Steps between C-alpha positions, in 0.01 A plus 500: 500500500588860426843633425641780706599804300871552487750702300824352370776743404837412349807725506796390287860614531611775263146546358318831530160333478320264732204273436183457699225236488179518703353172626468214253474727197732433212527872439836640607566871496842655465584812700785743426751604765773761470769287666573125479552258790861397560706271720741640757676280758276204405180700568241598240425871525172624350351851483295539821223703332427234236531223756237677711273537195539125436376427851196722445613826659344807338722779371347739756613267783870541417676815617858613454656764726801644319638684804514187719555252210208299636232299323172413673263235365154432641309184410183380675590563866878480463730801471860439394768769520846463350789746491773498236820364652330363815459128567212572740153473347202612710186287472216671689775676703667167591865493387609204287868460422570414138830355381539781245386860469284644220702692242426738214573389144401719204276706726310201641506345847625142463479220758514120496144395416457262792501772770198691375302205366512307825398788728208579268379140503604384152692186404820517296691235311835533325559301183877475453487357147264769370662767724161632603303562817132408508275663756156365582247693705140418590260787449314611810 
């Protein structure tokens, strides 16, 4: 039997680094961020750009439009558009209502991790004791 290749990424509250492990390797890499995840109204907000990287989105597939306060992320054949302050996320032009709107913290777009991970086909688990979110994605 062969193992599918997957990437496991862990974001921890109040830490400006996240860890990533590919497949069954024991090697874990640590990646720097410029803003730490935080909890607001019982939701874990993470920086959208780093969350997208964790899912396998390339830097060139993330665009920010300052004038409209809109971030667009393209991954495989899915395009996600989010606007700061709007609870409506567009997934391939289909509106999805979120329970919260993305916000800017320290110059970064922040959003509860679950919204982006699920529409891009990744799994997410929250560990309350460790206060960390673990995202698992299978590589295409």
